[in-house]
Every structure is written in C-alpha cells, then in structure tokens.
CSV table of C-alpha atoms in Angstrom, one decimal:
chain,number,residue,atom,x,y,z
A,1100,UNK,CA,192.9,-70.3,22.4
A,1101,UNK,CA,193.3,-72.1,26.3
A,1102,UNK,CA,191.4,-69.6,28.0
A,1103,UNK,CA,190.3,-69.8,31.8
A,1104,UNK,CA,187.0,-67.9,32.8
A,1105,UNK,CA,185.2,-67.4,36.0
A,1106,UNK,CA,182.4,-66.5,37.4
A,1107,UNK,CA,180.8,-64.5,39.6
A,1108,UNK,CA,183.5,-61.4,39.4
A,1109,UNK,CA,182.6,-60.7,42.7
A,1110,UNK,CA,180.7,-61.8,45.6
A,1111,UNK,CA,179.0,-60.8,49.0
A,1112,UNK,CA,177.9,-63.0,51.4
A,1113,UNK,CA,176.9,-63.1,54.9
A,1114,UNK,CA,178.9,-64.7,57.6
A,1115,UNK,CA,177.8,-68.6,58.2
A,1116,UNK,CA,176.5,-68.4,54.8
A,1117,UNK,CA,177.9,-70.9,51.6
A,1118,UNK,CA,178.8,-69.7,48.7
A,1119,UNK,CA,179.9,-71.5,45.2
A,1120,UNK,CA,182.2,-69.8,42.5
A,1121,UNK,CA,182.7,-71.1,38.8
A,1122,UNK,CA,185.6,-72.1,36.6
A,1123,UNK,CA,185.2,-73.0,32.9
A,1124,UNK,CA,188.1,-73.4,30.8
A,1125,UNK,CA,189.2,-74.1,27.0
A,1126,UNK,CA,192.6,-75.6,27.8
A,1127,UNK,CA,193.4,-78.7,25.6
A,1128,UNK,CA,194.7,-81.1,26.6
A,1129,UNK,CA,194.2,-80.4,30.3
A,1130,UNK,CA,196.9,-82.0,32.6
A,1131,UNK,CA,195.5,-80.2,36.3
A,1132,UNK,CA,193.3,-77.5,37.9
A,1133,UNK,CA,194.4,-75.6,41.1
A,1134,UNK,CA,192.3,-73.3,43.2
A,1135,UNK,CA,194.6,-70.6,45.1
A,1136,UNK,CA,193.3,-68.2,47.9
A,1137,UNK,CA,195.1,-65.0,47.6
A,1138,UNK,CA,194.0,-62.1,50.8
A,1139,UNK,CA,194.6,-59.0,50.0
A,1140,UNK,CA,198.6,-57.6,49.6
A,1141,UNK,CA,199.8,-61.2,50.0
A,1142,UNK,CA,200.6,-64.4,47.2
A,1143,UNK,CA,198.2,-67.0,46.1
A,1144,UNK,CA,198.2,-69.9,48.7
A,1145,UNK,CA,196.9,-73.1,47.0
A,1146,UNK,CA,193.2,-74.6,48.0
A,1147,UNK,CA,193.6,-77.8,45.9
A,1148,UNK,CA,195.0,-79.0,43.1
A,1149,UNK,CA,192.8,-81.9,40.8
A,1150,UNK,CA,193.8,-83.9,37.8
A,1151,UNK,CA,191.5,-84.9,35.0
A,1152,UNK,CA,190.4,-87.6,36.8
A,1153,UNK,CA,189.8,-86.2,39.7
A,1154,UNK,CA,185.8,-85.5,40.4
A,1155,UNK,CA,186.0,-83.5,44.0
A,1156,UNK,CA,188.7,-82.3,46.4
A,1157,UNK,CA,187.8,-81.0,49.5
A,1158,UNK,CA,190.4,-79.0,52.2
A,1159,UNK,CA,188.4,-78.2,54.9
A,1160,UNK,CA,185.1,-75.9,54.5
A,1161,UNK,CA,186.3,-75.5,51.0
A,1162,UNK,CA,185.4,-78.1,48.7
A,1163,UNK,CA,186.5,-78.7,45.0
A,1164,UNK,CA,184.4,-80.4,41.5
A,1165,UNK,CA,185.8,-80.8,38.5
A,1166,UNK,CA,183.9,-82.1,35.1
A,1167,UNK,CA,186.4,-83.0,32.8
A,1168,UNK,CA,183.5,-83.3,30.0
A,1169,UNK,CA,182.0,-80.2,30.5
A,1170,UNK,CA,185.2,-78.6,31.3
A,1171,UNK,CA,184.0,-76.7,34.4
A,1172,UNK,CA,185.1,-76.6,38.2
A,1173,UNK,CA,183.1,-75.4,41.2
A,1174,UNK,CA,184.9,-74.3,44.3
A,1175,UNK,CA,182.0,-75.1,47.7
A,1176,UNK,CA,182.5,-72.5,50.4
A,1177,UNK,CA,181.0,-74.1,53.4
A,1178,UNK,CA,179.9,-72.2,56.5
A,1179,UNK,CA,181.8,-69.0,55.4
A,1180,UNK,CA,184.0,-66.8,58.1
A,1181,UNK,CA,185.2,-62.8,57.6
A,1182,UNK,CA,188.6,-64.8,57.1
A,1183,UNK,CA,187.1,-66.1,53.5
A,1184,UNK,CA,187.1,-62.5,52.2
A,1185,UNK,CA,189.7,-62.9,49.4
A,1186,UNK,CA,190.4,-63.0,45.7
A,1187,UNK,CA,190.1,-67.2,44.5
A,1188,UNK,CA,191.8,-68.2,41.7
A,1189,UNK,CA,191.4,-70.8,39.3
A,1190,UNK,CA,194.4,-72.1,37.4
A,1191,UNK,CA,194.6,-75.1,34.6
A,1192,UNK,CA,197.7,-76.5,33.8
A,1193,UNK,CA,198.3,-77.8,29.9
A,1194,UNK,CA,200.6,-80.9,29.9
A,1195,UNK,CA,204.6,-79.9,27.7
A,1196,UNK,CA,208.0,-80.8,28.1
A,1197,UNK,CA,208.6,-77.7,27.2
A,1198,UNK,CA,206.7,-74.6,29.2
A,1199,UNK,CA,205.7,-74.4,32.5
A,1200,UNK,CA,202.7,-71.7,31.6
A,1201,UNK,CA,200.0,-72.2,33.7
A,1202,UNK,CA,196.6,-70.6,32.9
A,1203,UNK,CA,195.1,-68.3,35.0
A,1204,UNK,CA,191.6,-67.1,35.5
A,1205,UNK,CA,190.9,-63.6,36.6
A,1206,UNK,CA,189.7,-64.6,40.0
A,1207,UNK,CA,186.3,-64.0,42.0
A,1208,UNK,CA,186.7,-61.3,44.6
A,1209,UNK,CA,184.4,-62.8,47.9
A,1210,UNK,CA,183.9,-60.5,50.5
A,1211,UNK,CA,182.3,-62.1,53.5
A,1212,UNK,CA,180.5,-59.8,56.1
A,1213,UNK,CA,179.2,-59.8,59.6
B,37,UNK,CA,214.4,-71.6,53.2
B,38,UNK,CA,210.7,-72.9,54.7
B,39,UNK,CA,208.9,-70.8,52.1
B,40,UNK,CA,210.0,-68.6,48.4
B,41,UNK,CA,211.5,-65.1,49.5
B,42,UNK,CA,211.0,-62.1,47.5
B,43,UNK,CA,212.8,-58.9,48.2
B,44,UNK,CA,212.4,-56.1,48.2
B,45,UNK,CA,208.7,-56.8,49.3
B,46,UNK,CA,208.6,-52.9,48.5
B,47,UNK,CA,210.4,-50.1,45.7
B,48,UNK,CA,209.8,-47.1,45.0
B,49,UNK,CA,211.7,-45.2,41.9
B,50,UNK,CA,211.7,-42.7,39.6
B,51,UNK,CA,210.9,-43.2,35.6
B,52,UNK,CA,213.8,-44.3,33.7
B,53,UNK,CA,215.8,-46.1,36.6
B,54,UNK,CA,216.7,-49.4,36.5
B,55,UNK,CA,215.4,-52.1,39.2
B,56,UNK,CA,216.1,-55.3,40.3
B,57,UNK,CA,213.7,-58.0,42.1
B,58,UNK,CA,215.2,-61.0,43.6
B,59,UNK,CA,213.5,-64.2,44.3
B,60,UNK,CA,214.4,-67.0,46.3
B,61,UNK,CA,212.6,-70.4,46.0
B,62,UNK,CA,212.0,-72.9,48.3
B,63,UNK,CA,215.3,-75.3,48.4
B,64,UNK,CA,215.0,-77.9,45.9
B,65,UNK,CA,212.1,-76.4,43.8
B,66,UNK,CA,213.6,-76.7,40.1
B,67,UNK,CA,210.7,-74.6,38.6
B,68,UNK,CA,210.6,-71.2,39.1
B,69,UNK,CA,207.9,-68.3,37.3
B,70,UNK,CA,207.6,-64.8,37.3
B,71,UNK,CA,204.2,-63.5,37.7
B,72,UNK,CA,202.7,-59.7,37.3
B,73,UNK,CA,199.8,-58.5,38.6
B,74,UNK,CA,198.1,-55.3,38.3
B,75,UNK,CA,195.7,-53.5,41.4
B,76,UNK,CA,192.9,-55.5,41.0
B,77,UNK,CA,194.1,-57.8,37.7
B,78,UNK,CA,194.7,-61.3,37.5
B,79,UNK,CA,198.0,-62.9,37.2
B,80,UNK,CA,200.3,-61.8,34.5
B,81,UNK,CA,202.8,-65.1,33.3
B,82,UNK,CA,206.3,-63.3,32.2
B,83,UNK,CA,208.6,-66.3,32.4
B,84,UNK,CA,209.2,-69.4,33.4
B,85,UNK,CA,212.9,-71.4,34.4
B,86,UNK,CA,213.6,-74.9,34.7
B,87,UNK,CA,217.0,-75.2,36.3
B,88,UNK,CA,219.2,-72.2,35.0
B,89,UNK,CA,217.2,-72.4,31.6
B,90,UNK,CA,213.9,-70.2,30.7
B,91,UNK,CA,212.0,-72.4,28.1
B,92,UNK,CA,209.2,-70.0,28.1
B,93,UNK,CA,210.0,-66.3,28.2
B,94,UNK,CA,207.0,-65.3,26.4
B,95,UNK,CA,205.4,-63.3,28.8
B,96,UNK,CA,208.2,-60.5,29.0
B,97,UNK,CA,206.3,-57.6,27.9
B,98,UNK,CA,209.3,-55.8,26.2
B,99,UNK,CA,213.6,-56.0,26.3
B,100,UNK,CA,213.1,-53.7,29.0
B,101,UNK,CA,212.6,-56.9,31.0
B,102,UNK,CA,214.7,-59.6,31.6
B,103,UNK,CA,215.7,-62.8,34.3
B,104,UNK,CA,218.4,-64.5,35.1
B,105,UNK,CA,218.9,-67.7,37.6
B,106,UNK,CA,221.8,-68.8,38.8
B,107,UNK,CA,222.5,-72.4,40.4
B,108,UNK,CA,219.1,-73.5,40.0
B,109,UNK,CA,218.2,-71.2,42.7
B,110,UNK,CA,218.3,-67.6,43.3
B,111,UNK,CA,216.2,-65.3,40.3
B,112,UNK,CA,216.6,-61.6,39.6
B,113,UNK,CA,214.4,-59.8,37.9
B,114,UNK,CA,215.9,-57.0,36.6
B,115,UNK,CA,213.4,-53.9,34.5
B,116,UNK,CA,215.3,-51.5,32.8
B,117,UNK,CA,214.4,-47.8,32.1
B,118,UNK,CA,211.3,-48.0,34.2
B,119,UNK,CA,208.2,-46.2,32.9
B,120,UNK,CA,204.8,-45.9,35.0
B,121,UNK,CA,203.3,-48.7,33.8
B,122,UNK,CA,205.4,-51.2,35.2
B,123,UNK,CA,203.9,-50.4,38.8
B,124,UNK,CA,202.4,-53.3,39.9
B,125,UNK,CA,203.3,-56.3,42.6
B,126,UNK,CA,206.0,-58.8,40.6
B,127,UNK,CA,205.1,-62.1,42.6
B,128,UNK,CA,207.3,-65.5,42.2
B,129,UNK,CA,206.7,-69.0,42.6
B,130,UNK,CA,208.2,-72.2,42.7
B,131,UNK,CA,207.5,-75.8,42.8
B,132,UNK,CA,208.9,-79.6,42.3
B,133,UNK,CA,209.1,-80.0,38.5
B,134,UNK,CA,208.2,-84.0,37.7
B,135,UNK,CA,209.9,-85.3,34.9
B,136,UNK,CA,209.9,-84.3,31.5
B,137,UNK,CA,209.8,-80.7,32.4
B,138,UNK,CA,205.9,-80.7,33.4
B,139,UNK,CA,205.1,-78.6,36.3
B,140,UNK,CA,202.6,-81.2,38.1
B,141,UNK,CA,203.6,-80.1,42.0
B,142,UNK,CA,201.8,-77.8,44.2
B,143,UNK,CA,202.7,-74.0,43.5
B,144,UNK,CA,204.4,-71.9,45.9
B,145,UNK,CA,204.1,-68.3,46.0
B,146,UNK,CA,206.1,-65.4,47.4
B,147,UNK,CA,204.9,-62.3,49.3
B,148,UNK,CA,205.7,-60.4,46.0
B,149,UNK,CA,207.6,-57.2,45.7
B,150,UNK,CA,205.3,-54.1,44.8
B,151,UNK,CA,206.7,-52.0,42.6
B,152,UNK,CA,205.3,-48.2,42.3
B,153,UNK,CA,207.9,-46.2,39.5
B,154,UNK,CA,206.4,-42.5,40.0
C-alpha cells in the first residue's frame, strides 16, 4: 500500500533555532516529492518539489534531501522565525496516465516561539 | 485569474440541505483536484479532473458527493443532503498537467471553502 508517513507529529522550537522534520514513504514507483507549508485557515503553498533524482532542494532557510534508496526526505529549517509556525506537508507523487492522486502525509505541526 | 479561487471561502447550513463549492483554477491549469481536510487531519483526495474528464473519482466518500467541470475550467462541488460530518474546509488545486496525463507541475492551492453543516 503507497503510504506516506512523517515524523515528528509535532514540534516546538525556539526562535533562531533549526529544526529537521521526516518523510518516509512506500510509494512505488515514485515519480516526485513536494513539501507544502500550510499556516493555519489558509491552502498548502509549495516549499519544493524533487524528482527521484534529485538529492537536495533548498528555497531559502528551508532546505530539502531526498534518498531515493532509503525512501526518506528531510525538510532543514534553518534559523527559524514565529512566521515558520505552520502545518508541513509531505506529498509523493506515483507516475500514471491515468490518476492524478497524489499521496499525502499527515503533516508535522511546528510551532516556533519567542 | 493570478491564483485558484474558491468560493464561498465560508457556508454555513443546516443538515439535509444541499451545497455547492465552486473552484476556479488558475488559467491554463488542465488538472484540477478536490481535497478534504478535517480540523487538525491531513489532506483528504476526493477527485481529480483532467480537462472536463475525472479519471479518478475515488475519493468521493458517498453519491452524496459529486463534481462537475465545465470548459476545462470552472469546478463545482456540489454535497447533497448534508449531514454533520461533512464539516470540514473543501480545498482545490490546480496545476499544468505534462503529457500523458501525469501531474509533474507545481501544485496550486486555493484558500478553501470551510464548510460547518450544524
């Protein structure tokens, strides 16, 4: 079953501090991975989007690894900011001609404080 | 339009009533997905259009649901007979679909339209 998990749930950090969340996934074949942002009440905004070969992404303080092998991606929270405080959600994308369905995780609430 | 427009970003109504999100995606976008998501859930796939067609419509949760698309644009969302459950923020998205049908592009959100049947 193409499953997408990650890790931590949920997260506090201090302000200026880094942070690193987790994304494994069983998705096969694997075609892309997308981080997306979403703050509270709004829509997802995508962070970056990898293919399988593809190692690291960055946009900014937020930085992106993928392992194809392992099947695991990191998003790198550099130098956080109260702005960071948000759900982040991994999505992998299974090549078809025919479905569009994109995988998501269940996201990793951060909450960044002064 | 510069980004995908949801309305009504807000609806409040009674159990049994029918409602009816619309979505508008950015111009061009030939993929377009409807997305559910619970307070404090992940994202909930319901259906996916390529054009005017929905290859994937999987994710409907029961015939109370359905979507339409007209002229590879504008999407409605229509839930019939609401019951409490359905509360929760419908959120759509579009993107550039490469060839083939695969969905390769960047994925835009809307605002979503938060639903709340009482």
């Amino acid at each position: 079953k193409n499953q997408v998990e990650q890790s931590p749930q949920s997260l506090i950090i201090l302000e200026g501090k880094n942070c690193t969340l987790q994304c494994n996934y069983t998705v096969s074949p694997f075609s892309n991975l997308r981080w997306y942002k979403q703050d509270t009440g709004r829509g997802p905004v995508s962070l970056t989007i990898m293919t399988f070969s593809e190692n690291t992404k960055s946009n900014g303080r937020y930085t992106a690894t993928l392992d194809a092998d392992t099947k695991q991606s990191s998003l790198h929270i550099t130098a956080s900011q109260l702005s960071d405080s948000a759900s982040y959600i991994c999505v992998v994308s299974a090549p078809s001609s025919n479905t569009g369905k994109l995988i998501f995780g269940q996201g990793t609430t951060l909450q960044v404080k002064p | 339009g510069a980004g995908v427009s949801q309305s009504p970003s807000n609806k409040v109504t009674e159990k049994g009533k029918d409602v009816e999100l619309r979505c508008d995606p950015i111009s061009g976008h030939t993929a377009l997905y409807w997305y559910r998501q619970s307070l404090g859930q992940g994202l909930e796939f319901l259906i996916y259009f390529q054009g005017n067609s929905a290859p994937d419509k999987s994710g409907l949760p029961s015939d109370r649901f359905s979507a339409e698309r007209t002229g590879g644009s504008v999407s409605t969302l229509t839930i019939q007979r609401t019951q409490q459950e359905d509360s929760a923020v419908y959120l759509c998205a579009s993107s550039f679909s490469g060839s083939g049908g695969m969905s390769t592009g960047e994925l835009f959100f809307g605002e979503g339209s938060r639903l709340t049947v009482l």
